[in-house]
GROMACS .gro file of N, CA and C in nm:
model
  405
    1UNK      N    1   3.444   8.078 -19.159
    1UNK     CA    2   3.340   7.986 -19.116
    1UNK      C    3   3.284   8.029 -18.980
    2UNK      N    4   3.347   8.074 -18.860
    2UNK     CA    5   3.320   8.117 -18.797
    2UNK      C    6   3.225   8.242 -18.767
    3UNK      N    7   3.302   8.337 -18.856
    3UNK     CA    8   3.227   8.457 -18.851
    3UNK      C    9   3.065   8.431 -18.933
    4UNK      N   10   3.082   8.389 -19.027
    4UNK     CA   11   2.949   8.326 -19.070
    4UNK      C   12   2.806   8.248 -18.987
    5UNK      N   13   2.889   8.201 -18.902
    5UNK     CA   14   2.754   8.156 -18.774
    5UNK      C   15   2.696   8.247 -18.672
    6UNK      N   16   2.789   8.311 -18.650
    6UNK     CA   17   2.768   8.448 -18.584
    6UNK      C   18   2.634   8.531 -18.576
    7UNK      N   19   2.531   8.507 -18.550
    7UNK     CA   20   2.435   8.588 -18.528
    7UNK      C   21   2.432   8.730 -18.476
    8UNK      N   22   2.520   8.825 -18.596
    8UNK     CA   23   2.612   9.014 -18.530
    8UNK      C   24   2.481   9.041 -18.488
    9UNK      N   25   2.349   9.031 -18.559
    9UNK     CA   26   2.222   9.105 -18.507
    9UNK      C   27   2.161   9.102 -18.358
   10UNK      N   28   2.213   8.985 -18.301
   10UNK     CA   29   2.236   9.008 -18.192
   10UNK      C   30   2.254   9.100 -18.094
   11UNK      N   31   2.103   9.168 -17.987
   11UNK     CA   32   2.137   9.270 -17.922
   11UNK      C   33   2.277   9.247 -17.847
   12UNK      N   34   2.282   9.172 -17.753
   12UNK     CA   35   2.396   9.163 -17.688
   12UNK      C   36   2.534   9.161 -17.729
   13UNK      N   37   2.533   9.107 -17.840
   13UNK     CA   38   2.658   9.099 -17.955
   13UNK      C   39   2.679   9.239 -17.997
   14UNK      N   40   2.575   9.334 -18.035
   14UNK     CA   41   2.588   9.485 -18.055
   14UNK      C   42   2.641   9.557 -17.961
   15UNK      N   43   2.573   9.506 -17.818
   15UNK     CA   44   2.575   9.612 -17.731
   15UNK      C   45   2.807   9.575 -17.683
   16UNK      N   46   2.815   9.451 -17.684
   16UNK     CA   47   2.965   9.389 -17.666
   16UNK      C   48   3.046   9.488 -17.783
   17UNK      N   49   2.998   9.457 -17.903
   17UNK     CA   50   3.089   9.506 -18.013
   17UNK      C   51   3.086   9.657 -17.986
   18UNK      N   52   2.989   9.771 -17.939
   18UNK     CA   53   2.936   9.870 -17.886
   18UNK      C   54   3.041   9.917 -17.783
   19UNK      N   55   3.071   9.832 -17.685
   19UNK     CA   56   3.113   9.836 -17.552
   19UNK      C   57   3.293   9.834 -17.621
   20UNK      N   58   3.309   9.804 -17.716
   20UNK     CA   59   3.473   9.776 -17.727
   20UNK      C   60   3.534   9.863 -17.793
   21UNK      N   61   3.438   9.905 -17.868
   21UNK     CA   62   3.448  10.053 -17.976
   21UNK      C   63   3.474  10.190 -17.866
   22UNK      N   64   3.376  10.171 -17.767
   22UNK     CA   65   3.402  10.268 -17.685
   22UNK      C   66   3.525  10.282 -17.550
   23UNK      N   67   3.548  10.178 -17.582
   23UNK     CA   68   3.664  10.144 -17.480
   23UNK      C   69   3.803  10.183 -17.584
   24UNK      N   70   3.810  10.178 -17.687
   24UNK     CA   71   3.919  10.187 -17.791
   24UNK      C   72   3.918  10.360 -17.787
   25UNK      N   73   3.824  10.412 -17.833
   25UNK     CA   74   3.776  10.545 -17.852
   25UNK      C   75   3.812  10.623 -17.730
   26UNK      N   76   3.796  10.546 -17.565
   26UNK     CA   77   3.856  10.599 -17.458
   26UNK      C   78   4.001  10.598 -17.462
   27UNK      N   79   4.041  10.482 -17.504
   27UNK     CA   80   4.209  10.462 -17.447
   27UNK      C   81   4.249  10.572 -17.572
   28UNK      N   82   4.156  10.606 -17.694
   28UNK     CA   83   4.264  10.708 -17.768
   28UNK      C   84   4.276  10.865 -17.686
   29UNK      N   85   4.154  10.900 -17.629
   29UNK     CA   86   4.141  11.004 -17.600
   29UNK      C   87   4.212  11.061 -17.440
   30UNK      N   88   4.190  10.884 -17.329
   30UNK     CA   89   4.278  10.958 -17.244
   30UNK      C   90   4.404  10.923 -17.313
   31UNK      N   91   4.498  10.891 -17.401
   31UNK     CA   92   4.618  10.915 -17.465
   31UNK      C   93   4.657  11.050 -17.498
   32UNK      N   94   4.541  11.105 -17.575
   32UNK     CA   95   4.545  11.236 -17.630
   32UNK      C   96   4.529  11.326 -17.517
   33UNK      N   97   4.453  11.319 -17.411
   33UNK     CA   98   4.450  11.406 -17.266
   33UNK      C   99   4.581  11.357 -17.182
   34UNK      N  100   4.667  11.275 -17.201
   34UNK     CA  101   4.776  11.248 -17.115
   34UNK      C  102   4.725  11.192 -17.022
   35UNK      N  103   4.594  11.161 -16.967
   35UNK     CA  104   4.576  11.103 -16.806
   35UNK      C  105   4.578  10.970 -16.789
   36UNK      N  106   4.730  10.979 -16.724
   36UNK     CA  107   4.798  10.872 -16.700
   36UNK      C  108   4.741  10.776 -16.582
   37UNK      N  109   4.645  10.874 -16.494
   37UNK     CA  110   4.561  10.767 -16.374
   37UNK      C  111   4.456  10.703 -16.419
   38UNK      N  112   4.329  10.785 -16.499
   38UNK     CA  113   4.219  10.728 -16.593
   38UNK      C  114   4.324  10.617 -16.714
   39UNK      N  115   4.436  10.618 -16.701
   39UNK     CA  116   4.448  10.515 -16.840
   39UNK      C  117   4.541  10.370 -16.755
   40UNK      N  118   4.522  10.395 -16.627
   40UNK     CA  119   4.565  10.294 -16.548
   40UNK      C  120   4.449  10.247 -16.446
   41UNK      N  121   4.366  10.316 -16.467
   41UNK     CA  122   4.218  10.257 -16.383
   41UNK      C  123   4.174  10.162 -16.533
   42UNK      N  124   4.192  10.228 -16.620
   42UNK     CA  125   4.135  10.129 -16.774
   42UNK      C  126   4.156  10.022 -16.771
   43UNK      N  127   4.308  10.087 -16.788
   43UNK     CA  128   4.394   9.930 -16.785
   43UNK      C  129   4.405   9.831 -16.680
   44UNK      N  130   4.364   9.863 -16.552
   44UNK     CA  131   4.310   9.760 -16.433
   44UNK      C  132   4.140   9.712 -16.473
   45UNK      N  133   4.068   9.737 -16.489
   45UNK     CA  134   3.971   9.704 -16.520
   45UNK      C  135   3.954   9.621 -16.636
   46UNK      N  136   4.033   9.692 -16.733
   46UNK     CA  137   4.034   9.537 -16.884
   46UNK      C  138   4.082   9.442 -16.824
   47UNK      N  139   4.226   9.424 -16.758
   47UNK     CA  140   4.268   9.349 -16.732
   47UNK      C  141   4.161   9.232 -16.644
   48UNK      N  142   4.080   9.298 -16.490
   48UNK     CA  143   4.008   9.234 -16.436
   48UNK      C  144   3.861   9.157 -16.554
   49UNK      N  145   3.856   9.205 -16.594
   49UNK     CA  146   3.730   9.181 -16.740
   49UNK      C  147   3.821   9.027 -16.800
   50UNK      N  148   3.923   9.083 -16.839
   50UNK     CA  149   4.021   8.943 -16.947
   50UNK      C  150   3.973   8.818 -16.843
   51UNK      N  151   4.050   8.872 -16.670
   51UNK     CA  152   3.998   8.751 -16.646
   51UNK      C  153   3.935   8.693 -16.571
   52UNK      N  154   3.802   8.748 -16.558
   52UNK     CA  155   3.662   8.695 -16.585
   52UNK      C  156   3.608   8.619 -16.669
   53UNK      N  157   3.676   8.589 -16.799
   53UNK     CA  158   3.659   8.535 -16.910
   53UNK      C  159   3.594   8.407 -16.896
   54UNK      N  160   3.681   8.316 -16.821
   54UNK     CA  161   3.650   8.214 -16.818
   54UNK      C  162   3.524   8.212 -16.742
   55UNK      N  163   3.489   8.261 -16.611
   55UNK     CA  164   3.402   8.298 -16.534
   55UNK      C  165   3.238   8.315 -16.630
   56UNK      N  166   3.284   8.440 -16.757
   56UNK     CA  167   3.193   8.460 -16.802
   56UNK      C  168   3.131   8.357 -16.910
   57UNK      N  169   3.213   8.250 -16.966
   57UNK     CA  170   3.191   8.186 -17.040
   57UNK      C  171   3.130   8.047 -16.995
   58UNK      N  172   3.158   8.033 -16.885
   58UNK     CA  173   3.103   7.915 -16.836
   58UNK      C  174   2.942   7.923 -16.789
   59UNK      N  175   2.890   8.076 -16.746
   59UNK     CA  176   2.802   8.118 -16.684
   59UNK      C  177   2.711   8.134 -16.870
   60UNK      N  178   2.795   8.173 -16.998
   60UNK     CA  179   2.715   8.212 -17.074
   60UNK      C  180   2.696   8.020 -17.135
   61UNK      N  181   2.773   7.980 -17.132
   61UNK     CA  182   2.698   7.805 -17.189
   61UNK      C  183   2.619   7.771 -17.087
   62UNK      N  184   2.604   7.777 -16.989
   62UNK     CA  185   2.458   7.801 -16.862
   62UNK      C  186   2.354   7.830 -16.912
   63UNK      N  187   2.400   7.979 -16.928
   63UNK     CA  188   2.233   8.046 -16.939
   63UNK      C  189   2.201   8.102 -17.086
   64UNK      N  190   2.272   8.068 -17.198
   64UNK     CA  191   2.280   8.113 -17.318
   64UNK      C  192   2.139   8.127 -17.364
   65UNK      N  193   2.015   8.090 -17.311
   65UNK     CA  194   1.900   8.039 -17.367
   65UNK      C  195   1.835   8.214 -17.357
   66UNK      N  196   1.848   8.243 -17.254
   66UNK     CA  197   1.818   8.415 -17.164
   66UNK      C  198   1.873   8.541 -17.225
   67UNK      N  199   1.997   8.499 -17.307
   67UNK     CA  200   2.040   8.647 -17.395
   67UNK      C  201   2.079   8.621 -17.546
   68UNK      N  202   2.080   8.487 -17.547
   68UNK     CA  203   2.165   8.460 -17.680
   68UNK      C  204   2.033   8.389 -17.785
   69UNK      N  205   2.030   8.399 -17.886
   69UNK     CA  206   1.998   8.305 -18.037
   69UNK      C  207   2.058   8.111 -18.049
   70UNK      N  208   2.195   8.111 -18.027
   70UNK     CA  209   2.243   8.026 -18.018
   70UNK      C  210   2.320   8.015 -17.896
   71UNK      N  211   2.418   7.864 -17.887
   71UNK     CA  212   2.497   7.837 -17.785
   71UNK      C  213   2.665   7.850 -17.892
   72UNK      N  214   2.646   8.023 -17.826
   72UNK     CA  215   2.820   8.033 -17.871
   72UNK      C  216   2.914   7.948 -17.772
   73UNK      N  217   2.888   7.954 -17.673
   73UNK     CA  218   2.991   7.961 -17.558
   73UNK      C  219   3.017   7.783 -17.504
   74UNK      N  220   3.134   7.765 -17.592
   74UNK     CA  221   3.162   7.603 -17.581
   74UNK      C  222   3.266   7.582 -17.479
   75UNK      N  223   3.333   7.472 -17.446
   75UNK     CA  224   3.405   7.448 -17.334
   75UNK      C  225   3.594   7.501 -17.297
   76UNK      N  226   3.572   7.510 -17.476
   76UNK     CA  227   3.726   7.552 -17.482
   76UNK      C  228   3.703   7.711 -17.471
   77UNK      N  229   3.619   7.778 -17.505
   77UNK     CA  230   3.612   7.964 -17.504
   77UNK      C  231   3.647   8.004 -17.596
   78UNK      N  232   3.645   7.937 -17.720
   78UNK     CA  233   3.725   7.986 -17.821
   78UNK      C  234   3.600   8.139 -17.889
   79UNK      N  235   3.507   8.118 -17.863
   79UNK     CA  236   3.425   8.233 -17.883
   79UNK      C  237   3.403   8.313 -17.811
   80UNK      N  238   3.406   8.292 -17.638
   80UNK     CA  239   3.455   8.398 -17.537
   80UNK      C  240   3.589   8.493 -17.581
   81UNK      N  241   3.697   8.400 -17.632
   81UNK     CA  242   3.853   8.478 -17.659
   81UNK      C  243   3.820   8.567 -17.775
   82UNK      N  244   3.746   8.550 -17.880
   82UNK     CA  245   3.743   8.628 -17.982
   82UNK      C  246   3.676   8.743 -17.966
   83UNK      N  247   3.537   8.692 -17.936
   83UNK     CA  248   3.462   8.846 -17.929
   83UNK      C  249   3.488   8.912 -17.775
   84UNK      N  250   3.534   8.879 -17.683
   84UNK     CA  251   3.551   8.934 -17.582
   84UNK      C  252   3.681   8.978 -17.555
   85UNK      N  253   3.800   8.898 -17.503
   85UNK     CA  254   3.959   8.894 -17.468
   85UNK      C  255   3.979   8.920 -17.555
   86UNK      N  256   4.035   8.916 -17.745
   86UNK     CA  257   4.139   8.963 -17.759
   86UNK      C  258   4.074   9.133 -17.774
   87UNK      N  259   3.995   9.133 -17.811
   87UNK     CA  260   4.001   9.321 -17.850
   87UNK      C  261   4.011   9.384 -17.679
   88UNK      N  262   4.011   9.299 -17.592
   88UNK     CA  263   4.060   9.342 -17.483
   88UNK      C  264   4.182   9.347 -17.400
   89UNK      N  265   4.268   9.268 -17.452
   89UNK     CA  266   4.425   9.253 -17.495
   89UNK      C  267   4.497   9.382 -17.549
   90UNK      N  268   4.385   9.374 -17.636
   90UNK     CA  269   4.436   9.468 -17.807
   90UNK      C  270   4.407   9.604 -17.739
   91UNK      N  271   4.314   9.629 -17.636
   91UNK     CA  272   4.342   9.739 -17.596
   91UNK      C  273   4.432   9.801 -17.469
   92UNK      N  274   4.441   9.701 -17.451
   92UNK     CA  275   4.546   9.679 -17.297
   92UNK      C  276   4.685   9.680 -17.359
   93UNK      N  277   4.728   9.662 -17.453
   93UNK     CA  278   4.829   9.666 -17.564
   93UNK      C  279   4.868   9.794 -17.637
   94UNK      N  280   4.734   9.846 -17.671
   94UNK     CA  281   4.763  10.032 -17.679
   94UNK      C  282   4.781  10.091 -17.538
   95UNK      N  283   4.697  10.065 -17.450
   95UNK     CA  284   4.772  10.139 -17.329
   95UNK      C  285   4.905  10.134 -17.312
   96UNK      N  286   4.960  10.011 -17.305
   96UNK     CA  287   5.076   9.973 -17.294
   96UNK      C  288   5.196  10.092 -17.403
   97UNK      N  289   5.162  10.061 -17.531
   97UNK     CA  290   5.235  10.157 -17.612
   97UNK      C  291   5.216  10.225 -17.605
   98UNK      N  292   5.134  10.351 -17.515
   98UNK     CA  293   5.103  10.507 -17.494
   98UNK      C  294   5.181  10.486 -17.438
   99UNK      N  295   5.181  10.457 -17.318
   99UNK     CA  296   5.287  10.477 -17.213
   99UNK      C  297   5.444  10.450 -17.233
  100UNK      N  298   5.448  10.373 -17.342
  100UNK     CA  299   5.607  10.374 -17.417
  100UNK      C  300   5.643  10.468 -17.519
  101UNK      N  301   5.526  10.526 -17.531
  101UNK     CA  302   5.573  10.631 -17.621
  101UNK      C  303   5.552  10.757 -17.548
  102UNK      N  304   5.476  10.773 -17.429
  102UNK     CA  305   5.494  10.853 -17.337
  102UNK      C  306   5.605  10.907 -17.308
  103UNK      N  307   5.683  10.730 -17.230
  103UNK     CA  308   5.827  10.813 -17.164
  103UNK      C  309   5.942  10.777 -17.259
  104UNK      N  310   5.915  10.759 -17.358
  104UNK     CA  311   5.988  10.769 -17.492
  104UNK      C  312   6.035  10.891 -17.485
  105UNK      N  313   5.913  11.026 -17.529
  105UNK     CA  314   5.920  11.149 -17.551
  105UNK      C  315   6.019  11.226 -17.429
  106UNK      N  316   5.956  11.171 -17.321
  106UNK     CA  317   5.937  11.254 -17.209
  106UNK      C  318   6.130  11.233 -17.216
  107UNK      N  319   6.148  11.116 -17.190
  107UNK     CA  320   6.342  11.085 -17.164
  107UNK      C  321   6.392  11.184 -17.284
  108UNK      N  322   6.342  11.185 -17.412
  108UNK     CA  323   6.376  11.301 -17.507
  108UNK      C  324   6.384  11.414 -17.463
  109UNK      N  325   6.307  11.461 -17.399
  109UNK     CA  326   6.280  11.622 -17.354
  109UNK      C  327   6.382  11.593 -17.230
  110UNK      N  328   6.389  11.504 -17.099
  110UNK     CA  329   6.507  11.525 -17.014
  110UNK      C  330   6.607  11.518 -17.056
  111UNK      N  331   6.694  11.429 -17.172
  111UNK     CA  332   6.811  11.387 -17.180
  111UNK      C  333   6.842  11.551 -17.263
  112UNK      N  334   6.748  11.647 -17.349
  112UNK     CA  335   6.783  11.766 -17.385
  112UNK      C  336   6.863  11.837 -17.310
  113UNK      N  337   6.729  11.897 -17.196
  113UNK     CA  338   6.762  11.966 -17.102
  113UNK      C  339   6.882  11.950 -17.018
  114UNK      N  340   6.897  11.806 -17.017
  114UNK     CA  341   7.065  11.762 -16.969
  114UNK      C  342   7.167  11.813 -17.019
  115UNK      N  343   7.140  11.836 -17.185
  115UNK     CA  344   7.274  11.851 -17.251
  115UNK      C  345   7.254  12.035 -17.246
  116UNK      N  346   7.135  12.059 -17.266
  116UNK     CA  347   7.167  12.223 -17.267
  116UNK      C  348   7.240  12.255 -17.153
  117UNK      N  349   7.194  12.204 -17.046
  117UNK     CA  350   7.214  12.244 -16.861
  117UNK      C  351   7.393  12.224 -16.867
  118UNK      N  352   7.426  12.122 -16.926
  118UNK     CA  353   7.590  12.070 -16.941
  118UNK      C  354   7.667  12.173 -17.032
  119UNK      N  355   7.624  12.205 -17.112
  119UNK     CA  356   7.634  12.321 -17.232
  119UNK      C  357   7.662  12.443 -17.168
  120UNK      N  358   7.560  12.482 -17.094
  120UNK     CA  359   7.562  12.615 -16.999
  120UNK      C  360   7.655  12.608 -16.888
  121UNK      N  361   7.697  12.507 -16.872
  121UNK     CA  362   7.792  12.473 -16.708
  121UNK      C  363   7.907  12.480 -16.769
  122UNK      N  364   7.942  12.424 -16.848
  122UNK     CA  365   8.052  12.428 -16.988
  122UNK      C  366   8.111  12.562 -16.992
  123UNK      N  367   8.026  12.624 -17.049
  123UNK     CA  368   8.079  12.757 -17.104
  123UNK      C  369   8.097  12.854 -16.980
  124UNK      N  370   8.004  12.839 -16.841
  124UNK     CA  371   8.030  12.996 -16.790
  124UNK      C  372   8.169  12.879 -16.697
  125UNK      N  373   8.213  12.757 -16.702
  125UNK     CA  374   8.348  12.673 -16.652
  125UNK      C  375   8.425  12.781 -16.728
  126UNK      N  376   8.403  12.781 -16.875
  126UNK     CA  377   8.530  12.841 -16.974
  126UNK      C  378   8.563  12.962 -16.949
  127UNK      N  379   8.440  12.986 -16.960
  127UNK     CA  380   8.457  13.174 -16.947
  127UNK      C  381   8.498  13.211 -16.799
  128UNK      N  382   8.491  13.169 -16.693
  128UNK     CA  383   8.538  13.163 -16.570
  128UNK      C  384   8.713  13.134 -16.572
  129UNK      N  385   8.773  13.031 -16.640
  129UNK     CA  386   8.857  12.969 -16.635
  129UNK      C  387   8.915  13.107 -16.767
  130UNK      N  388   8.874  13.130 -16.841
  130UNK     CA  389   8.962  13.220 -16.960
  130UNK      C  390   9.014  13.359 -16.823
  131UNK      N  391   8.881  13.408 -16.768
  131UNK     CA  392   8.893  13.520 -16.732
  131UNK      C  393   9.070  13.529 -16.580
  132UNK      N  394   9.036  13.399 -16.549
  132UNK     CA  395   9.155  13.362 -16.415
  132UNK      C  396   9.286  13.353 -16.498
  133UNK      N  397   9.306  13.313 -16.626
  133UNK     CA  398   9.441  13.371 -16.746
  133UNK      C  399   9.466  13.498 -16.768
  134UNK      N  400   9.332  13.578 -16.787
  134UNK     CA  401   9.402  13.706 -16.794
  134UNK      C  402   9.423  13.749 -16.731
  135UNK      N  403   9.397  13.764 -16.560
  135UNK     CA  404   9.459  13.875 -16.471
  135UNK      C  405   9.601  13.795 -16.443
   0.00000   0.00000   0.00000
């Protein structure tokens, strides 16, 4: 029922739905580039955006007449939270799991190198310790 009132043709509604696609499309790519500072400037900025929310919703039942078709923007925000906050959550939420699957990997690759490094300390211990038996 909701989505049905929805006026999507809506420039501004395009240019929002536009704006979130490309924000998703960023958080995959700095994932895939590793840049862990660009994906923490992101993630400060969604975050500051989430909450604006209210800010922005009160300002859009104001002036709804200037960008909008209808008056989405009612007192509770329940149409601010949908088309705005959660896919901005939802992407603040993949950042979040890059970065757990980041140092997921990364503790994989140290806790290795631990055991090889222990492995190698191991053996030249043994071989040190065999060689002080035979003389």
């Amino acid at each position: 029922q909701f989505l049905q009132k929805v006026d999507w043709t809506e420039p501004w509604i395009i240019g929002l739905l536009l704006f979130h696609f490309l924000v998703t499309v960023g958080v995959v790519l700095l994932y895939k580039a590793q840049a862990f500072t660009c994906q923490t400037a992101l993630f400060g900025f969604l975050l500051i955006l989430a909450c604006l929310a209210e800010t922005l919703n009160e300002y859009g039942a104001t002036h709804w007449r200037l960008f909008a078709g209808h008056p989405y923007f009612d007192s509770n925000g329940f149409f601010i939270s949908c088309i705005f906050s959660v896919p901005i959550v939802i992407n603040c939420l993949l950042i979040i799991v890059s970065w757990l699957w980041s140092t997921w990997k990364l503790m994989i690759r140290l806790k290795r190198v631990q055991a090889r490094t222990a492995s190698k300390q191991q053996k030249q211990t043994t071989g040190a310790n065999s060689k002080h038996k035979r003389e």
